[in-house]
Coordinates of N, CA and C in Angstrom, one line a residue:
M1037 N 29.7 -11.1 34.9 CA 29.9 -9.5 35.1 C 28.7 -9.2 36.2
T1038 N 29.0 -8.3 37.2 CA 28.3 -7.8 38.0 C 27.1 -6.9 37.4
N1039 N 25.8 -6.9 38.2 CA 25.1 -5.8 37.9 C 25.4 -4.4 37.9
D1040 N 26.4 -4.1 38.7 CA 27.0 -2.8 39.0 C 27.7 -2.4 37.6
V1041 N 28.5 -3.4 37.2 CA 29.2 -3.0 36.0 C 28.3 -3.1 34.5
L1042 N 27.3 -3.9 34.7 CA 26.4 -3.8 33.3 C 25.6 -2.6 33.7
K1043 N 25.2 -2.2 34.8 CA 24.7 -0.7 34.8 C 25.4 0.3 34.4
A1044 N 26.8 0.3 34.8 CA 27.5 1.4 34.3 C 27.7 1.3 32.9
R1045 N 28.1 0.1 32.3 CA 28.1 0.2 30.9 C 26.8 0.5 30.2
A1046 N 25.7 0.3 30.5 CA 24.5 0.5 29.9 C 24.3 2.1 29.9
E1047 N 24.7 2.9 31.1 CA 24.6 4.3 31.1 C 25.8 4.9 30.4
A1048 N 26.9 4.3 30.3 CA 28.0 4.9 29.4 C 27.6 4.6 28.0
L1049 N 26.9 3.8 27.6 CA 26.6 3.6 26.2 C 25.5 4.5 25.8
L1050 N 24.4 4.7 26.8 CA 23.6 5.6 26.5 C 24.0 7.2 26.4
A1051 N 24.9 7.4 27.3 CA 25.4 8.9 27.2 C 26.2 9.1 26.0
L1052 N 26.6 8.0 25.3 CA 27.4 8.5 24.2 C 26.5 9.0 22.9
H1053 N 25.2 8.8 22.9 CA 24.2 9.1 22.1 C 24.0 10.6 22.1
Q1054 N 24.5 11.3 21.3 CA 24.4 12.9 21.2 C 24.2 13.3 19.8
P1055 N 22.8 13.8 19.6 CA 22.5 14.1 18.2 C 23.5 15.5 17.8
G1056 N 23.9 15.3 16.6 CA 25.1 16.3 16.1 C 26.4 16.0 16.3
N1057 N 26.5 14.9 17.5 CA 27.9 14.6 17.7 C 28.0 13.0 17.8
P1058 N 27.8 12.2 16.7 CA 27.1 10.9 17.0 C 28.5 10.1 17.3
V1059 N 28.0 9.1 18.1 CA 28.9 7.9 18.6 C 29.0 7.1 17.4
I1060 N 30.1 6.5 16.9 CA 30.4 5.6 16.0 C 30.6 4.1 16.6
L1061 N 29.9 3.3 16.3 CA 29.8 1.9 16.8 C 30.1 0.8 15.8
P1062 N 31.3 0.6 15.4 CA 31.6 -0.3 14.4 C 30.9 -1.9 14.6
T1063 N 30.3 -2.2 13.3 CA 29.5 -3.4 13.6 C 30.4 -4.6 13.4
V1064 N 30.7 -5.3 14.5 CA 31.5 -6.4 14.6 C 30.8 -7.9 14.7
W1065 N 31.6 -8.9 14.5 CA 31.0 -10.2 14.5 C 31.6 -11.2 15.2
D1066 N 32.7 -11.0 15.7 CA 33.8 -12.1 16.6 C 34.5 -11.4 17.3
A1067 N 35.5 -12.1 18.1 CA 36.4 -11.4 19.1 C 37.5 -10.7 18.0
W1068 N 38.0 -11.4 17.1 CA 38.9 -10.8 16.2 C 38.6 -9.1 15.7
S1069 N 37.2 -9.1 15.3 CA 36.9 -7.8 14.7 C 36.5 -6.8 15.8
A1070 N 36.2 -7.4 16.9 CA 36.1 -6.4 18.0 C 37.3 -6.1 18.5
K1071 N 38.2 -6.7 18.8 CA 39.7 -6.3 19.1 C 40.3 -5.3 18.1
L1072 N 40.1 -5.5 16.7 CA 40.3 -4.5 15.9 C 39.8 -3.3 16.1
A1073 N 38.5 -3.1 16.4 CA 37.9 -2.1 16.6 C 38.3 -1.2 17.9
T1074 N 38.5 -2.0 19.1 CA 38.8 -1.4 20.1 C 40.2 -1.0 20.1
D1075 N 41.0 -1.8 19.5 CA 42.3 -1.2 19.5 C 42.7 -0.1 18.5
A1076 N 41.5 0.1 17.8 CA 41.7 1.5 16.9 C 41.1 2.7 17.9
G1077 N 40.9 2.5 18.9 CA 40.2 3.5 19.9 C 38.8 3.6 20.0
F1078 N 37.8 2.8 19.3 CA 36.3 3.0 19.6 C 35.9 2.6 20.9
A1079 N 35.0 3.3 21.5 CA 34.7 3.0 22.9 C 33.3 2.2 23.1
A1080 N 32.7 1.8 22.1 CA 31.7 0.9 22.4 C 31.5 0.2 20.8
L1081 N 30.9 -0.9 20.9 CA 30.5 -1.6 19.7 C 29.2 -2.1 19.5
T1082 N 28.8 -2.7 18.5 CA 27.4 -3.2 18.1 C 27.7 -4.5 17.5
V1083 N 27.0 -5.5 17.7 CA 27.2 -6.8 17.1 C 25.9 -6.8 15.7
G1084 N 26.5 -7.1 14.6 CA 25.3 -7.1 13.5 C 24.9 -8.6 13.2
S1085 N 23.6 -8.7 13.1 CA 23.3 -10.2 12.7 C 23.6 -10.7 11.5
H1086 N 23.9 -9.8 10.4 CA 24.1 -10.1 9.2 C 25.7 -10.7 9.3
P1087 N 26.5 -9.8 9.5 CA 28.0 -10.4 9.6 C 28.2 -11.6 10.5
L1088 N 27.5 -11.2 11.6 CA 27.6 -12.8 12.7 C 27.1 -13.8 12.0
A1089 N 26.0 -13.8 11.2 CA 25.5 -15.1 10.8 C 26.5 -15.5 9.6
D1090 N 27.0 -14.7 8.8 CA 28.0 -15.0 7.6 C 29.4 -15.7 8.5
S1091 N 29.5 -15.3 9.5 CA 30.9 -15.7 10.3 C 30.8 -17.0 10.7
V1092 N 29.7 -17.6 10.7 CA 29.6 -19.0 11.4 C 28.7 -19.8 10.2
G1093 N 28.6 -19.4 8.9 CA 28.0 -20.1 8.0 C 26.7 -20.2 7.9
K1094 N 25.8 -19.4 8.7 CA 24.5 -19.2 8.8 C 23.9 -18.1 8.1
S1095 N 22.7 -18.2 7.6 CA 21.9 -17.1 7.1 C 21.6 -16.1 7.9
D1096 N 21.3 -14.6 7.5 CA 20.8 -13.7 8.3 C 19.4 -14.2 8.1
R1097 N 18.5 -13.2 8.8 CA 17.1 -13.3 9.0 C 16.9 -14.5 10.0
E1098 N 17.7 -14.6 11.1 CA 17.2 -15.6 12.1 C 17.7 -16.9 11.6
G1099 N 18.8 -17.2 10.9 CA 19.2 -18.5 10.4 C 20.0 -19.1 11.6
M1100 N 20.5 -18.0 12.7 CA 21.0 -18.4 14.0 C 19.9 -18.4 14.8
T1101 N 20.2 -19.4 16.0 CA 19.3 -19.3 17.0 C 20.0 -18.2 18.0
F1102 N 19.0 -17.9 18.8 CA 19.3 -16.9 19.9 C 20.5 -17.6 20.8
D1103 N 20.5 -18.9 21.1 CA 21.6 -19.5 22.0 C 23.0 -19.2 21.1
D1104 N 22.9 -19.5 19.8 CA 24.0 -19.3 18.6 C 24.3 -17.8 19.1
V1105 N 23.6 -16.7 19.2 CA 24.1 -15.6 19.2 C 25.0 -15.2 20.5
L1106 N 24.2 -16.0 21.5 CA 24.9 -15.5 22.8 C 26.2 -16.3 23.0
T1107 N 26.2 -17.4 22.3 CA 27.6 -18.0 22.5 C 28.8 -17.2 21.9
R1108 N 28.5 -16.6 20.7 CA 29.4 -15.7 19.9 C 29.5 -14.4 20.9
V1109 N 28.6 -13.7 21.3 CA 28.6 -12.6 22.0 C 29.3 -12.6 23.2
A1110 N 29.3 -14.0 24.0 CA 30.2 -14.1 25.2 C 31.6 -14.1 24.8
Q1111 N 32.0 -14.6 23.6 CA 33.2 -14.6 23.1 C 33.8 -13.2 22.8
I1112 N 33.1 -12.4 22.4 CA 33.1 -10.8 22.2 C 33.6 -10.3 23.6
T1113 N 32.5 -10.4 24.5 CA 32.7 -9.7 25.7 C 34.0 -10.2 26.6
A1114 N 34.3 -11.3 26.4 CA 35.5 -11.8 26.9 C 36.9 -11.3 26.3
A1115 N 36.8 -10.8 25.1 CA 38.1 -10.5 24.5 C 38.0 -8.8 24.7
V1116 N 36.9 -8.2 24.9 CA 37.2 -6.7 24.8 C 36.4 -6.1 26.1
D1117 N 36.7 -4.9 26.5 CA 36.1 -4.5 27.9 C 35.5 -2.9 27.6
V1118 N 34.6 -3.2 26.6 CA 33.6 -1.8 26.1 C 32.0 -2.1 26.2
P1119 N 31.4 -1.2 26.3 CA 29.9 -1.5 26.0 C 29.4 -2.0 24.6
L1120 N 28.6 -3.0 24.8 CA 28.1 -3.8 23.5 C 26.8 -3.8 23.4
S1121 N 26.3 -3.4 22.1 CA 24.9 -3.7 21.9 C 24.9 -4.8 20.8
V1122 N 23.8 -5.4 20.9 CA 23.5 -6.8 20.0 C 22.2 -6.7 19.0
D1123 N 22.4 -6.8 17.8 CA 21.4 -6.9 16.9 C 20.7 -8.2 17.0
I1124 N 19.5 -8.1 17.7 CA 18.7 -9.5 17.9 C 17.6 -9.8 17.1
E1125 N 17.7 -9.0 15.8 CA 16.9 -9.2 14.7 C 15.4 -8.7 15.2
S1126 N 14.4 -9.8 15.0 CA 13.3 -9.4 15.6 C 12.9 -10.3 16.9
G1127 N 13.9 -10.9 17.6 CA 13.6 -11.6 18.9 C 13.6 -13.1 18.9
Y1128 N 13.9 -13.6 17.7 CA 14.2 -15.1 17.5 C 12.8 -15.8 18.3
A1129 N 11.8 -15.3 18.1 CA 10.5 -16.0 18.7 C 10.7 -16.4 20.2
E1130 N 11.5 -15.4 20.8 CA 11.7 -15.6 22.1 C 11.1 -14.7 23.0
A1131 N 10.7 -14.9 24.4 CA 10.1 -14.0 25.2 C 10.9 -12.8 25.5
P1132 N 10.5 -11.7 25.7 CA 11.3 -10.3 25.9 C 11.9 -10.6 27.2
T1133 N 11.6 -11.2 28.3 CA 12.4 -11.5 29.5 C 13.8 -12.3 29.3
R1134 N 13.4 -13.5 28.4 CA 14.5 -14.4 27.7 C 15.4 -13.7 27.3
L1135 N 15.1 -12.8 26.4 CA 16.2 -11.9 25.4 C 16.9 -11.0 26.4
I1136 N 16.2 -10.2 27.3 CA 17.1 -9.4 28.3 C 18.0 -10.3 29.1
E1137 N 17.4 -11.2 29.7 CA 18.4 -11.9 30.7 C 19.4 -12.8 29.8
G1138 N 19.1 -13.0 28.6 CA 20.2 -13.8 27.9 C 21.3 -12.8 27.5
L1139 N 21.1 -11.6 27.0 CA 22.0 -10.4 26.8 C 22.8 -10.2 27.9
L1140 N 22.1 -9.8 29.1 CA 23.0 -9.5 30.3 C 23.7 -10.5 30.8
S1141 N 23.3 -11.8 30.5 CA 24.2 -13.0 30.9 C 25.6 -13.1 30.4
V1142 N 25.7 -12.5 29.1 CA 26.9 -12.7 28.5 C 27.6 -11.0 28.2
G1143 N 26.9 -10.2 29.1 CA 27.8 -9.0 29.2 C 27.2 -7.8 28.2
A1144 N 26.3 -8.1 27.4 CA 25.7 -7.2 26.6 C 24.9 -6.1 27.2
V1145 N 24.9 -4.9 26.9 CA 23.9 -3.7 27.6 C 23.0 -3.0 26.5
G1146 N 23.0 -3.6 25.4 CA 22.1 -2.8 24.3 C 21.6 -3.9 23.3
L1147 N 20.7 -3.6 22.6 CA 20.1 -4.4 21.6 C 19.4 -3.7 20.4
N1148 N 19.3 -4.2 19.2 CA 18.5 -3.7 18.1 C 17.3 -4.8 18.3
I1149 N 16.2 -4.0 18.0 CA 15.0 -4.8 17.5 C 14.2 -4.3 16.6
E1150 N 14.0 -5.1 15.4 CA 13.2 -4.7 14.3 C 11.9 -5.3 14.1
D1151 N 11.3 -4.6 13.1 CA 9.8 -5.0 12.9 C 9.3 -5.8 11.8
T1152 N 10.5 -6.4 11.2 CA 10.2 -7.7 10.4 C 10.3 -9.0 11.0
V1153 N 9.1 -9.9 11.1 CA 9.2 -11.2 12.0 C 9.7 -12.2 11.1
H1154 N 11.0 -12.6 11.2 CA 11.6 -13.5 10.3 C 10.8 -15.0 10.7
S1155 N 10.6 -15.3 12.0 CA 10.0 -16.5 12.3 C 8.6 -16.7 11.9
E1156 N 8.1 -15.7 11.3 CA 6.6 -15.7 10.9 C 6.4 -15.2 9.3
G1157 N 7.4 -15.8 8.8 CA 7.4 -15.5 7.2 C 7.9 -14.1 6.5
G1158 N 8.5 -13.6 7.5 CA 8.8 -12.1 7.3 C 7.9 -11.1 7.2
R1159 N 6.9 -11.3 8.0 CA 5.7 -10.3 8.0 C 6.3 -9.2 8.6
L1160 N 5.5 -8.0 8.5 CA 5.9 -6.7 9.2 C 5.0 -6.4 10.3
R1161 N 5.4 -6.4 11.6 CA 4.8 -6.3 12.7 C 4.1 -4.9 12.4
S1162 N 2.9 -4.7 13.1 CA 2.2 -3.2 12.9 C 2.7 -2.4 14.1
S1163 N 2.5 -1.3 13.8 CA 3.3 -0.4 14.7 C 3.1 -0.4 16.2
S1164 N 1.7 -0.8 16.4 CA 1.4 -1.0 17.9 C 2.0 -2.3 18.5
E1165 N 2.1 -3.3 17.5 CA 2.7 -4.5 17.8 C 4.5 -4.4 18.4
H1166 N 4.8 -3.4 17.2 CA 6.1 -3.4 17.7 C 6.6 -2.6 18.8
A1167 N 5.8 -1.6 18.9 CA 5.8 -0.8 20.2 C 5.6 -1.6 21.4
Q1168 N 4.6 -2.5 21.5 CA 4.4 -3.5 22.6 C 5.6 -4.2 23.0
L1169 N 6.2 -4.7 22.1 CA 7.5 -5.6 22.1 C 8.5 -4.7 22.7
V1170 N 8.9 -3.4 22.2 CA 9.7 -2.5 22.8 C 9.3 -2.3 24.3
G1171 N 8.0 -2.1 24.4 CA 7.6 -1.5 25.8 C 8.1 -3.0 26.9
A1172 N 7.8 -4.3 26.3 CA 8.0 -5.5 27.1 C 9.5 -5.5 27.4
L1173 N 10.3 -5.2 26.2 CA 11.8 -5.4 26.4 C 12.4 -4.2 27.7
R1174 N 11.6 -3.1 27.6 CA 11.9 -2.0 28.7 C 11.7 -2.7 29.9
A1175 N 10.5 -3.1 30.0 CA 9.8 -3.8 31.5 C 10.8 -4.6 31.8
A1176 N 11.3 -5.7 30.8 CA 12.3 -6.8 31.3 C 13.4 -6.3 31.8
A1177 N 13.9 -5.2 31.2 CA 15.2 -4.6 31.6 C 15.1 -3.9 32.8
D1178 N 14.1 -3.2 33.1 CA 14.0 -2.8 34.3 C 13.7 -3.5 35.5
A1179 N 13.0 -4.8 35.4 CA 13.2 -5.9 36.4 C 14.4 -6.2 36.6
A1180 N 15.2 -6.4 35.4 CA 16.6 -6.9 35.7 C 17.7 -5.9 36.4
G1181 N 17.1 -4.7 36.6 CA 17.8 -3.7 37.2 C 19.1 -3.1 36.2
V1182 N 18.8 -3.1 35.0 CA 19.8 -2.7 34.0 C 19.2 -1.9 33.0
H1183 N 19.6 -0.5 32.7 CA 18.7 0.1 31.6 C 19.6 -0.1 30.2
V1184 N 19.2 -1.5 30.0 CA 19.5 -2.0 28.4 C 19.1 -0.9 27.6
V1185 N 19.9 -0.5 26.6 CA 19.8 0.5 25.6 C 19.0 -0.2 24.4
V1186 N 17.6 0.2 24.5 CA 17.0 -0.3 23.3 C 16.9 0.5 22.1
N1187 N 17.4 0.0 21.0 CA 17.4 0.8 19.7 C 16.3 0.1 18.8
A1188 N 15.3 0.8 18.5 CA 13.9 0.4 18.0 C 14.1 0.6 16.5
R1189 N 14.0 -0.5 15.7 CA 14.4 -0.5 14.2 C 13.1 -0.7 13.3
T1190 N 13.1 0.3 12.3 CA 12.0 -0.2 11.4 C 12.5 -0.3 10.0
D1191 N 12.0 -1.3 9.3 CA 12.5 -1.9 8.0 C 11.6 -1.3 6.9
L1192 N 10.7 -0.3 7.1 CA 10.0 0.1 6.2 C 10.5 0.4 4.8
F1193 N 12.1 1.4 5.0 CA 12.7 1.7 3.9 C 13.6 0.3 3.1
L1194 N 14.0 -0.3 3.8 CA 14.7 -1.6 3.3 C 13.5 -2.6 2.5
R1195 N 12.4 -2.5 3.2 CA 11.4 -3.2 2.5 C 10.7 -2.5 1.2
Q1196 N 10.9 -1.2 1.3 CA 10.2 -0.3 0.4 C 8.7 -0.6 0.5
D1197 N 8.4 -0.5 1.7 CA 7.0 -0.8 2.0 C 6.0 0.2 1.8
G1198 N 5.1 -0.1 1.1 CA 3.8 0.8 0.7 C 4.4 1.9 -0.3
D1199 N 3.5 2.9 -0.2 CA 3.8 4.2 -1.3 C 4.8 5.0 -0.8
E1200 N 6.1 5.3 -1.8 CA 7.2 5.9 -1.3 C 6.6 7.6 -0.8
S1201 N 5.6 8.0 -1.3 CA 5.1 9.2 -1.1 C 4.8 9.6 0.6
D1202 N 4.4 8.5 1.1 CA 4.2 8.9 2.5 C 5.1 7.8 3.4
R1203 N 6.2 7.4 2.9 CA 6.8 6.3 3.6 C 7.7 7.0 4.8
V1204 N 8.2 8.2 4.7 CA 8.8 9.1 5.7 C 7.9 9.2 7.0
D1205 N 6.7 9.6 6.5 CA 5.6 9.9 7.5 C 5.3 8.6 8.2
R1206 N 5.2 7.6 7.7 CA 4.8 6.4 8.2 C 5.8 5.9 9.2
A1207 N 7.1 6.0 8.7 CA 8.3 5.7 9.5 C 8.5 6.4 10.8
I1208 N 8.0 7.6 10.8 CA 8.2 8.5 11.8 C 7.2 8.1 12.7
A1209 N 5.9 8.0 12.3 CA 4.8 7.5 13.1 C 5.2 6.3 13.8
R1210 N 5.6 5.4 13.1 CA 5.9 4.1 13.7 C 7.2 4.2 14.8
L1211 N 8.1 5.1 14.7 CA 9.1 5.1 15.6 C 8.7 5.9 16.6
K1212 N 7.8 7.0 16.6 CA 7.4 7.6 17.7 C 6.6 6.9 18.7
E1213 N 5.9 5.8 18.2 CA 5.0 4.8 18.9 C 6.3 4.1 20.0
A1214 N 7.3 3.6 19.1 CA 8.3 2.7 19.8 C 9.1 3.8 20.9
A1215 N 9.3 5.0 20.6 CA 9.8 5.8 21.7 C 9.1 6.2 22.9
A1216 N 7.7 6.1 22.5 CA 6.6 6.3 23.8 C 6.5 5.0 24.5
A1217 N 7.0 3.9 24.0 CA 7.0 2.7 24.7 C 8.1 2.3 25.4
G1218 N 9.2 3.1 25.3 CA 10.4 3.1 26.0 C 11.7 2.7 25.5
A1219 N 11.6 3.0 24.0 CA 12.8 2.9 23.3 C 13.8 3.9 23.7
D1220 N 15.3 4.1 23.5 CA 16.3 5.0 23.7 C 16.7 5.5 22.5
V1221 N 16.8 4.8 21.3 CA 17.2 5.1 20.1 C 16.3 4.6 19.1
L1222 N 16.4 5.5 17.9 CA 15.3 5.0 16.8 C 16.2 4.7 15.5
Y1223 N 15.9 3.9 14.8 CA 16.6 3.4 13.6 C 15.7 3.0 12.4
P1224 N 15.8 4.1 11.7 CA 14.9 4.0 10.3 C 16.0 3.6 9.3
V1225 N 16.4 2.2 9.3 CA 17.5 1.8 8.7 C 17.4 1.9 7.2
G1226 N 18.6 2.3 6.4 CA 18.6 2.3 5.3 C 19.5 3.7 5.0
V1227 N 20.1 3.7 3.7 CA 20.7 4.8 3.3 C 20.0 5.9 2.8
H1228 N 20.0 7.0 3.6 CA 19.0 8.2 3.1 C 19.6 9.3 2.5
P1229 N 18.8 9.9 1.5 CA 19.3 11.4 1.2 C 19.4 12.3 2.4
P1230 N 20.4 13.2 2.3 CA 20.4 14.1 3.5 C 19.1 14.7 3.9
E1231 N 18.5 15.2 2.7 CA 17.0 15.9 3.3 C 16.1 14.9 4.1
V1232 N 16.2 13.6 3.8 CA 15.4 12.8 4.3 C 16.0 12.6 5.8
M1233 N 17.2 12.4 6.1 CA 17.8 12.3 7.3 C 17.5 13.6 8.2
R1234 N 17.7 14.6 7.6 CA 17.4 15.9 8.4 C 16.0 16.0 9.0
R1235 N 15.2 15.4 8.1 CA 13.6 15.4 8.6 C 13.5 14.4 9.7
L1236 N 14.2 13.1 9.4 CA 14.0 12.2 10.4 C 14.5 12.6 11.8
T1237 N 15.8 13.0 11.8 CA 16.3 13.6 13.2 C 15.5 14.7 13.6
A1238 N 14.9 15.8 12.8 CA 14.3 16.7 13.5 C 12.8 16.5 14.0
E1239 N 12.5 15.4 13.5 CA 10.8 15.2 13.8 C 10.9 13.8 14.9
L1240 N 11.9 13.2 14.9 CA 11.8 12.0 15.7 C 12.2 12.5 17.2
P1241 N 11.8 11.9 18.2 CA 12.1 12.6 19.7 C 13.2 11.9 20.2
L1242 N 13.8 11.0 19.8 CA 15.0 10.4 20.5 C 16.2 10.4 19.5
P1243 N 17.3 10.2 19.9 CA 18.5 10.0 19.0 C 18.3 9.0 18.1
V1244 N 18.9 9.3 16.7 CA 18.7 8.5 15.7 C 19.9 7.9 15.2
N1245 N 19.8 6.6 14.9 CA 20.8 5.7 14.4 C 20.9 5.9 12.8
A1246 N 22.0 6.0 12.0 CA 22.3 6.0 10.8 C 23.1 4.9 10.5
I1247 N 23.1 4.3 9.2 CA 23.8 3.1 8.8 C 25.0 3.8 7.9
A1248 N 26.0 3.4 7.7 CA 27.1 4.1 6.8 C 28.1 2.9 6.2
R1249 N 28.4 3.2 5.1 CA 29.7 2.5 4.5 C 30.6 2.9 4.8
P1250 N 31.7 2.3 5.8 CA 33.0 2.8 6.3 C 33.8 3.1 5.4
E1251 N 34.0 2.4 4.3 CA 35.0 2.6 3.2 C 34.9 3.9 2.4
S1252 N 33.8 4.3 2.3 CA 33.4 5.4 1.6 C 32.6 6.6 1.8
A1253 N 31.8 6.5 3.0 CA 31.2 7.5 3.6 C 31.9 8.6 4.4
D1254 N 31.5 9.6 4.4 CA 32.4 10.8 4.9 C 31.9 11.0 6.6
P1255 N 32.7 10.7 7.5 CA 32.6 10.6 8.8 C 32.0 12.1 9.2
A1256 N 32.6 13.1 8.8 CA 31.9 14.5 9.2 C 30.7 15.0 8.7
S1257 N 29.9 14.2 7.6 CA 28.8 14.6 7.0 C 27.6 14.2 7.9
Y1258 N 27.7 13.3 9.1 CA 26.4 12.9 9.9 C 26.2 13.9 10.9
G1259 N 27.1 14.4 11.6 CA 26.7 15.3 12.8 C 25.9 16.6 12.2
P1260 N 26.1 17.3 10.9 CA 25.2 18.3 10.8 C 23.7 17.8 10.3
L1261 N 23.8 16.6 10.1 CA 22.4 15.9 9.8 C 21.7 15.8 11.1
G1262 N 22.2 15.8 12.3 CA 21.5 15.6 13.5 C 21.6 14.3 14.1
V1263 N 22.4 13.2 13.3 CA 22.7 11.9 13.6 C 23.1 11.8 15.2
A1264 N 22.7 10.8 15.8 CA 23.2 10.4 17.1 C 24.3 9.2 17.2
R1265 N 24.0 8.4 16.4 CA 24.8 7.0 16.3 C 24.8 6.5 14.9
I1266 N 26.2 6.0 14.6 CA 26.5 5.4 13.3 C 26.9 3.9 13.6
S1267 N 26.4 3.3 12.7 CA 26.8 1.7 12.7 C 26.8 1.2 11.2
F1268 N 27.6 0.3 11.1 CA 28.1 0.0 9.6 C 27.3 -1.3 9.1
G1269 N 26.1 -1.9 9.8 CA 25.4 -3.2 9.3 C 26.7 -3.9 8.8
P1270 N 26.3 -4.7 7.7 CA 27.2 -5.7 6.9 C 28.3 -4.9 6.3
F1271 N 28.3 -3.6 6.1 CA 29.2 -3.3 5.1 C 30.8 -3.3 5.7
W1272 N 31.2 -3.1 6.7 CA 32.6 -3.2 7.2 C 33.1 -4.5 6.9
Q1273 N 32.2 -5.7 7.2 CA 32.7 -7.0 6.9 C 32.7 -7.3 5.4
A1274 N 31.7 -6.6 4.7 CA 31.9 -6.6 3.1 C 33.2 -6.1 2.6
A1275 N 33.4 -4.9 3.1 CA 34.7 -4.3 2.5 C 36.0 -5.2 2.8
L1276 N 36.2 -5.7 4.1 CA 37.1 -6.4 4.4 C 37.3 -7.7 3.4
A1277 N 35.9 -8.2 3.3 CA 35.8 -9.5 2.1 C 36.3 -9.1 0.8
E1278 N 36.1 -8.1 0.3 CA 36.5 -7.5 -1.1 C 38.1 -7.1 -1.0
R1279 N 38.8 -6.6 0.0 CA 40.1 -6.6 0.1 C 40.7 -7.9 0.0
A1280 N 40.0 -8.7 0.8 CA 40.6 -10.2 1.1 C 40.6 -10.8 -0.4
R1281 N 39.6 -10.7 -1.3 CA 39.5 -11.3 -2.4 C 40.6 -10.8 -3.3
E1282 N 40.8 -9.5 -3.1 CA 41.9 -8.9 -4.2 C 43.3 -9.5 -3.8
I1283 N 43.5 -9.6 -2.6 CA 45.0 -10.3 -2.0 C 44.7 -11.8 -2.5
L1284 N 43.7 -12.5 -2.2 CA 43.8 -13.9 -2.7 C 43.8 -14.2 -4.2
A1285 N 43.2 -13.1 -4.9 CA 43.4 -13.3 -6.6 C 44.8 -13.3 -6.9
R1286 N 45.8 -12.8 -6.1 CA 47.3 -12.7 -6.6 C 47.8 -13.9 -6.7
W1287 N 47.3 -14.8 -5.9 CA 48.0 -16.2 -5.8 C 47.1 -17.2 -6.6
I1288 N 46.2 -17.0 -7.4 CA 45.4 -18.2 -8.0 C 46.2 -18.3 -9.4

């Protein structure tokens, strides 16, 4: 894929992020699920680390190597012709330049980067350390000539880190640092009450990514909360698995 094509896809992906009119990026894990989503009419996709790892018998939290991820992403981009973002967990202990060059080499134009360091016992990066990584990824993308869409994620809510009373404050401060370092989208991952999501979208300076359960959440409920991007994490794959178990149980 040429740099011009990659540039155009990255620009198209970024332009889809409109607070109040969220882009829905189905979270896929292989060429089959990607084709299902694009055939249904979705304009862009994201690859989730959890369903991706499950699909190849590996564990989430960097049970796959970065090369494993690239192999599967290449299969997806060969099968569909839409912008693709990839969850690269905490970076697989790879250098930012290697991460950006690897993603571009298989046709991906966006990434999620989280602040839990799986290669180091699951520790939480400090806010400044996470921001530095975001900045290094932005610099590597600039050097490659493609504005890779960087979705900076914090796991404070998933980890239930620290005291609940100031967790939203700490998440906002952490993500503001990532924004200043060059992120394009901010991802306070977790299923939040409406009042929390409204505060996050109101106080954060960039488009905000929300996670949704596709089989039960109301698609129309996210725009009024100011959300700009919706993804499914492992939930779409889990919903398909539940339906598959129901079908298979008829034959046991």
